[in-house]
Amino acid sequence: MIEERPQGRGRPRSEQSRRAILAATRELIAESGFEQLTVQAIAARAGSGRQTVYRWWASKELIVAELVTSGELTLPAVPIPDTGRLEGDLTTWLDTIVLSLDDPQAGVLMLALVTAASDNEKDARLLYEMSTGPYHAALVERLAQGAAAGQVGPRADVTAIADALIGTVLFRALTPGACPAPTSAVIRTLLG
């Protein structure tokens, strides 16, 4: 993730310190949530200095991203229901995700991951492969089933609809003060 320092410059990085920092971060998130998480608290819990933390990661968001991409911190999975009624299934799915964003821990964690993804291209790719990508693929598949059953407009592009649904989730996560359209209206418009 972070490039190693050339030999002979500064102190070498300790894998033991790195693992302790990751463990401390995971524990602190579990105890008091992401909002309360600070690099100073991580360093203290790990028994290292803040400089050591910053040698490995530029921000607490990047530490969280590494925990997610390594599978040590998981995001809640929200499967897309399949009752045979596409509009209702997608509305239920989107409402569940929107409701989860009301949980301060989940909302702030999502913001941390978006921040990490915007800061590091490698993290962005890994986070896509681990979270957004599987959701997008599942949406495209479910939309294709709905299209085959005549539940999607004849000229609709199922990939574009999936993109818009993922964008709807991100819009809601990134703009908590906004007054977005009801999820049912979004779904109805997209399936048009």
mmCIF file of C-alpha atoms in Angstrom:
data_model
loop_
_atom_site.group_PDB
_atom_site.id
_atom_site.type_symbol
_atom_site.label_atom_id
_atom_site.label_comp_id
_atom_site.label_asym_id
_atom_site.label_seq_id
_atom_site.Cartn_x
_atom_site.Cartn_y
_atom_site.Cartn_z
ATOM 1 C CA MET A 1 0.000 0.000 0.000
ATOM 2 C CA ILE A 2 2.627 2.559 1.031
ATOM 3 C CA GLU A 3 5.916 2.447 -0.824
ATOM 4 C CA GLU A 4 8.889 1.309 1.198
ATOM 5 C CA ARG A 5 11.608 3.818 2.014
ATOM 6 C CA PRO A 6 14.872 3.402 0.145
ATOM 7 C CA GLN A 7 17.531 1.544 2.144
ATOM 8 C CA GLY A 8 19.565 3.715 4.467
ATOM 9 C CA ARG A 9 17.018 6.538 4.881
ATOM 10 C CA GLY A 10 15.220 6.696 8.197
ATOM 11 C CA ARG A 11 14.332 3.790 10.422
ATOM 12 C CA PRO A 12 13.021 0.656 8.725
ATOM 13 C CA ARG A 13 9.332 -0.028 9.100
ATOM 14 C CA SER A 14 8.295 -2.720 11.524
ATOM 15 C CA GLU A 15 5.704 -5.249 10.381
ATOM 16 C CA GLN A 16 4.947 -5.906 14.056
ATOM 17 C CA SER A 17 4.112 -2.200 14.555
ATOM 18 C CA ARG A 18 1.961 -2.181 11.439
ATOM 19 C CA ARG A 19 -0.049 -5.196 12.657
ATOM 20 C CA ALA A 20 -0.427 -3.609 16.116
ATOM 21 C CA ILE A 21 -1.747 -0.403 14.522
ATOM 22 C CA LEU A 22 -4.287 -2.319 12.447
ATOM 23 C CA ALA A 23 -5.413 -4.306 15.502
ATOM 24 C CA ALA A 24 -5.697 -1.131 17.577
ATOM 25 C CA THR A 25 -7.775 0.541 14.886
ATOM 26 C CA ARG A 26 -10.142 -2.423 14.649
ATOM 27 C CA GLU A 27 -10.553 -2.518 18.446
ATOM 28 C CA LEU A 28 -11.151 1.225 18.752
ATOM 29 C CA ILE A 29 -13.775 1.199 15.996
ATOM 30 C CA ALA A 30 -15.557 -1.671 17.748
ATOM 31 C CA GLU A 31 -15.431 0.151 21.093
ATOM 32 C CA SER A 32 -16.382 3.702 20.155
ATOM 33 C CA GLY A 33 -16.967 3.962 16.416
ATOM 34 C CA PHE A 34 -15.160 5.642 13.570
ATOM 35 C CA GLU A 35 -16.118 9.208 14.517
ATOM 36 C CA GLN A 36 -14.237 8.937 17.807
ATOM 37 C CA LEU A 37 -11.217 7.336 16.163
ATOM 38 C CA THR A 38 -8.043 9.433 16.113
ATOM 39 C CA VAL A 39 -4.517 8.710 14.980
ATOM 40 C CA GLN A 40 -3.337 9.646 18.482
ATOM 41 C CA ALA A 41 -5.670 7.042 20.057
ATOM 42 C CA ILE A 42 -4.570 4.422 17.522
ATOM 43 C CA ALA A 43 -0.900 5.106 18.257
ATOM 44 C CA ALA A 44 -1.453 4.976 22.019
ATOM 45 C CA ARG A 45 -3.375 1.689 21.829
ATOM 46 C CA ALA A 46 -0.754 0.172 19.513
ATOM 47 C CA GLY A 47 2.112 1.301 21.745
ATOM 48 C CA SER A 48 3.711 3.387 19.037
ATOM 49 C CA GLY A 49 4.086 7.033 18.095
ATOM 50 C CA ARG A 50 1.909 9.002 15.695
ATOM 51 C CA GLN A 51 4.915 9.293 13.379
ATOM 52 C CA THR A 52 4.962 5.504 13.077
ATOM 53 C CA VAL A 53 1.293 5.493 12.083
ATOM 54 C CA TYR A 54 1.880 8.215 9.507
ATOM 55 C CA ARG A 55 4.852 6.299 8.071
ATOM 56 C CA TRP A 56 2.384 3.632 6.957
ATOM 57 C CA TRP A 57 -0.814 5.626 6.296
ATOM 58 C CA ALA A 58 -1.583 9.274 5.539
ATOM 59 C CA SER A 59 -4.928 9.214 7.397
ATOM 60 C CA LYS A 60 -7.186 7.146 9.600
ATOM 61 C CA GLU A 61 -9.417 6.579 6.548
ATOM 62 C CA LEU A 62 -6.583 4.755 4.809
ATOM 63 C CA ILE A 63 -6.093 2.516 7.846
ATOM 64 C CA VAL A 64 -9.789 1.629 7.759
ATOM 65 C CA ALA A 65 -9.575 0.981 4.014
ATOM 66 C CA GLU A 66 -6.731 -1.461 4.579
ATOM 67 C CA LEU A 67 -8.770 -3.251 7.248
ATOM 68 C CA VAL A 68 -11.660 -3.581 4.791
ATOM 69 C CA THR A 69 -9.539 -4.661 1.827
ATOM 70 C CA SER A 70 -7.716 -7.232 3.937
ATOM 71 C CA GLY A 71 -11.018 -8.662 5.192
ATOM 72 C CA GLU A 72 -10.391 -7.679 8.798
ATOM 73 C CA LEU A 73 -13.324 -5.256 8.879
ATOM 74 C CA THR A 74 -16.434 -6.162 6.938
ATOM 75 C CA LEU A 75 -19.190 -4.025 5.541
ATOM 76 C CA PRO A 76 -22.737 -5.223 6.120
ATOM 77 C CA ALA A 77 -24.074 -7.125 3.112
ATOM 78 C CA VAL A 78 -27.519 -6.200 1.815
ATOM 79 C CA PRO A 79 -28.715 -8.865 -0.621
ATOM 80 C CA ILE A 80 -31.171 -7.883 -3.349
ATOM 81 C CA PRO A 81 -34.472 -9.652 -2.724
ATOM 82 C CA ASP A 82 -36.087 -11.646 -5.519
ATOM 83 C CA THR A 83 -39.837 -11.966 -5.074
ATOM 84 C CA GLY A 84 -40.462 -11.731 -8.814
ATOM 85 C CA ARG A 85 -41.522 -8.068 -8.536
ATOM 86 C CA LEU A 86 -38.503 -6.031 -9.638
ATOM 87 C CA GLU A 87 -39.765 -2.585 -8.637
ATOM 88 C CA GLY A 88 -40.702 -3.727 -5.131
ATOM 89 C CA ASP A 89 -37.485 -5.730 -4.718
ATOM 90 C CA LEU A 90 -35.253 -2.816 -5.723
ATOM 91 C CA THR A 91 -37.212 -0.399 -3.531
ATOM 92 C CA THR A 92 -36.830 -2.739 -0.542
ATOM 93 C CA TRP A 93 -33.104 -3.116 -1.242
ATOM 94 C CA LEU A 94 -32.508 0.621 -1.644
ATOM 95 C CA ASP A 95 -34.629 1.453 1.444
ATOM 96 C CA THR A 96 -32.574 -1.035 3.499
ATOM 97 C CA ILE A 97 -29.308 0.578 2.425
ATOM 98 C CA VAL A 98 -30.630 4.105 2.989
ATOM 99 C CA LEU A 99 -31.832 3.081 6.458
ATOM 100 C CA SER A 100 -28.394 1.633 7.241
ATOM 101 C CA LEU A 101 -26.854 5.021 6.368
ATOM 102 C CA ASP A 102 -28.917 6.537 9.195
ATOM 103 C CA ASP A 103 -26.798 4.472 11.581
ATOM 104 C CA PRO A 104 -23.986 6.906 12.401
ATOM 105 C CA GLN A 105 -21.388 4.121 12.459
ATOM 106 C CA ALA A 106 -22.307 2.780 9.010
ATOM 107 C CA GLY A 107 -22.665 6.228 7.469
ATOM 108 C CA VAL A 108 -19.354 7.463 8.781
ATOM 109 C CA LEU A 109 -17.613 4.229 7.798
ATOM 110 C CA MET A 110 -18.916 4.634 4.245
ATOM 111 C CA LEU A 111 -17.616 8.216 4.188
ATOM 112 C CA ALA A 112 -14.237 6.968 5.399
ATOM 113 C CA LEU A 113 -14.086 4.437 2.585
ATOM 114 C CA VAL A 114 -15.092 7.026 -0.019
ATOM 115 C CA THR A 115 -12.357 9.314 1.337
ATOM 116 C CA ALA A 116 -9.806 6.501 1.207
ATOM 117 C CA ALA A 117 -10.842 5.588 -2.331
ATOM 118 C CA SER A 118 -10.463 9.184 -3.466
ATOM 119 C CA ASP A 119 -7.016 9.351 -1.892
ATOM 120 C CA ASN A 120 -5.499 6.167 -3.297
ATOM 121 C CA GLU A 121 -6.168 4.510 -6.671
ATOM 122 C CA LYS A 122 -5.116 1.061 -5.454
ATOM 123 C CA ASP A 123 -7.524 1.320 -2.492
ATOM 124 C CA ALA A 124 -10.243 2.543 -4.844
ATOM 125 C CA ARG A 125 -9.847 -0.545 -7.041
ATOM 126 C CA LEU A 126 -9.777 -2.926 -4.081
ATOM 127 C CA LEU A 127 -12.798 -1.303 -2.445
ATOM 128 C CA TYR A 128 -14.686 -1.520 -5.742
ATOM 129 C CA GLU A 129 -13.825 -5.207 -6.094
ATOM 130 C CA MET A 130 -14.883 -5.928 -2.508
ATOM 131 C CA SER A 131 -18.033 -3.836 -2.153
ATOM 132 C CA THR A 132 -19.372 -1.726 -4.998
ATOM 133 C CA GLY A 133 -18.422 -4.181 -7.745
ATOM 134 C CA PRO A 134 -20.347 -7.165 -6.346
ATOM 135 C CA TYR A 135 -23.401 -4.958 -5.677
ATOM 136 C CA HIS A 136 -23.230 -3.577 -9.202
ATOM 137 C CA ALA A 137 -22.954 -7.073 -10.709
ATOM 138 C CA ALA A 138 -25.885 -8.326 -8.608
ATOM 139 C CA LEU A 139 -27.965 -5.322 -9.655
ATOM 140 C CA VAL A 140 -27.212 -5.857 -13.351
ATOM 141 C CA GLU A 141 -28.133 -9.542 -13.032
ATOM 142 C CA ARG A 142 -31.386 -8.807 -11.148
ATOM 143 C CA LEU A 143 -32.290 -6.044 -13.636
ATOM 144 C CA ALA A 144 -31.618 -8.392 -16.566
ATOM 145 C CA GLN A 145 -34.016 -10.914 -14.997
ATOM 146 C CA GLY A 146 -36.597 -8.160 -14.619
ATOM 147 C CA ALA A 147 -36.059 -7.055 -18.219
ATOM 148 C CA ALA A 148 -36.584 -10.624 -19.426
ATOM 149 C CA ALA A 149 -39.861 -10.661 -17.467
ATOM 150 C CA GLY A 150 -40.969 -7.370 -19.050
ATOM 151 C CA GLN A 151 -40.556 -5.360 -15.822
ATOM 152 C CA VAL A 152 -38.074 -2.878 -17.311
ATOM 153 C CA GLY A 153 -38.776 -0.376 -20.089
ATOM 154 C CA PRO A 154 -37.920 -1.760 -23.536
ATOM 155 C CA ARG A 155 -35.145 0.781 -24.198
ATOM 156 C CA ALA A 156 -33.670 0.719 -20.701
ATOM 157 C CA ASP A 157 -29.977 -0.046 -20.229
ATOM 158 C CA VAL A 158 -29.675 -2.317 -17.174
ATOM 159 C CA THR A 159 -26.031 -1.358 -16.597
ATOM 160 C CA ALA A 160 -26.964 2.332 -16.605
ATOM 161 C CA ILE A 161 -29.774 1.652 -14.132
ATOM 162 C CA ALA A 162 -27.339 -0.190 -11.841
ATOM 163 C CA ASP A 163 -24.915 2.756 -12.118
ATOM 164 C CA ALA A 164 -27.715 5.159 -11.160
ATOM 165 C CA LEU A 165 -28.737 3.054 -8.151
ATOM 166 C CA ILE A 166 -25.157 2.903 -6.861
ATOM 167 C CA GLY A 167 -24.936 6.663 -7.469
ATOM 168 C CA THR A 168 -28.140 7.152 -5.475
ATOM 169 C CA VAL A 169 -26.582 5.376 -2.497
ATOM 170 C CA LEU A 170 -23.398 7.463 -2.742
ATOM 171 C CA PHE A 171 -25.385 10.699 -3.119
ATOM 172 C CA ARG A 172 -27.322 9.928 0.043
ATOM 173 C CA ALA A 173 -24.142 8.986 1.927
ATOM 174 C CA LEU A 174 -22.228 12.082 0.860
ATOM 175 C CA THR A 175 -25.016 14.658 1.277
ATOM 176 C CA PRO A 176 -26.759 13.972 4.595
ATOM 177 C CA GLY A 177 -28.465 17.390 4.593
ATOM 178 C CA ALA A 178 -30.023 16.952 1.146
ATOM 179 C CA CYS A 179 -33.661 16.068 0.592
ATOM 180 C CA PRO A 180 -33.452 13.378 -2.103
ATOM 181 C CA ALA A 181 -36.456 11.926 -3.898
ATOM 182 C CA PRO A 182 -38.123 8.925 -2.264
ATOM 183 C CA THR A 183 -36.450 5.667 -3.224
ATOM 184 C CA SER A 184 -39.660 4.376 -4.802
ATOM 185 C CA ALA A 185 -39.731 7.404 -7.148
ATOM 186 C CA VAL A 186 -36.101 6.814 -8.119
ATOM 187 C CA ILE A 187 -36.779 3.151 -8.909
ATOM 188 C CA ARG A 188 -39.995 3.888 -10.820
ATOM 189 C CA THR A 189 -38.232 6.530 -12.935
ATOM 190 C CA LEU A 190 -35.285 4.281 -13.726
ATOM 191 C CA LEU A 191 -37.404 1.296 -14.695
ATOM 192 C CA GLY A 192 -39.702 3.528 -16.847
#
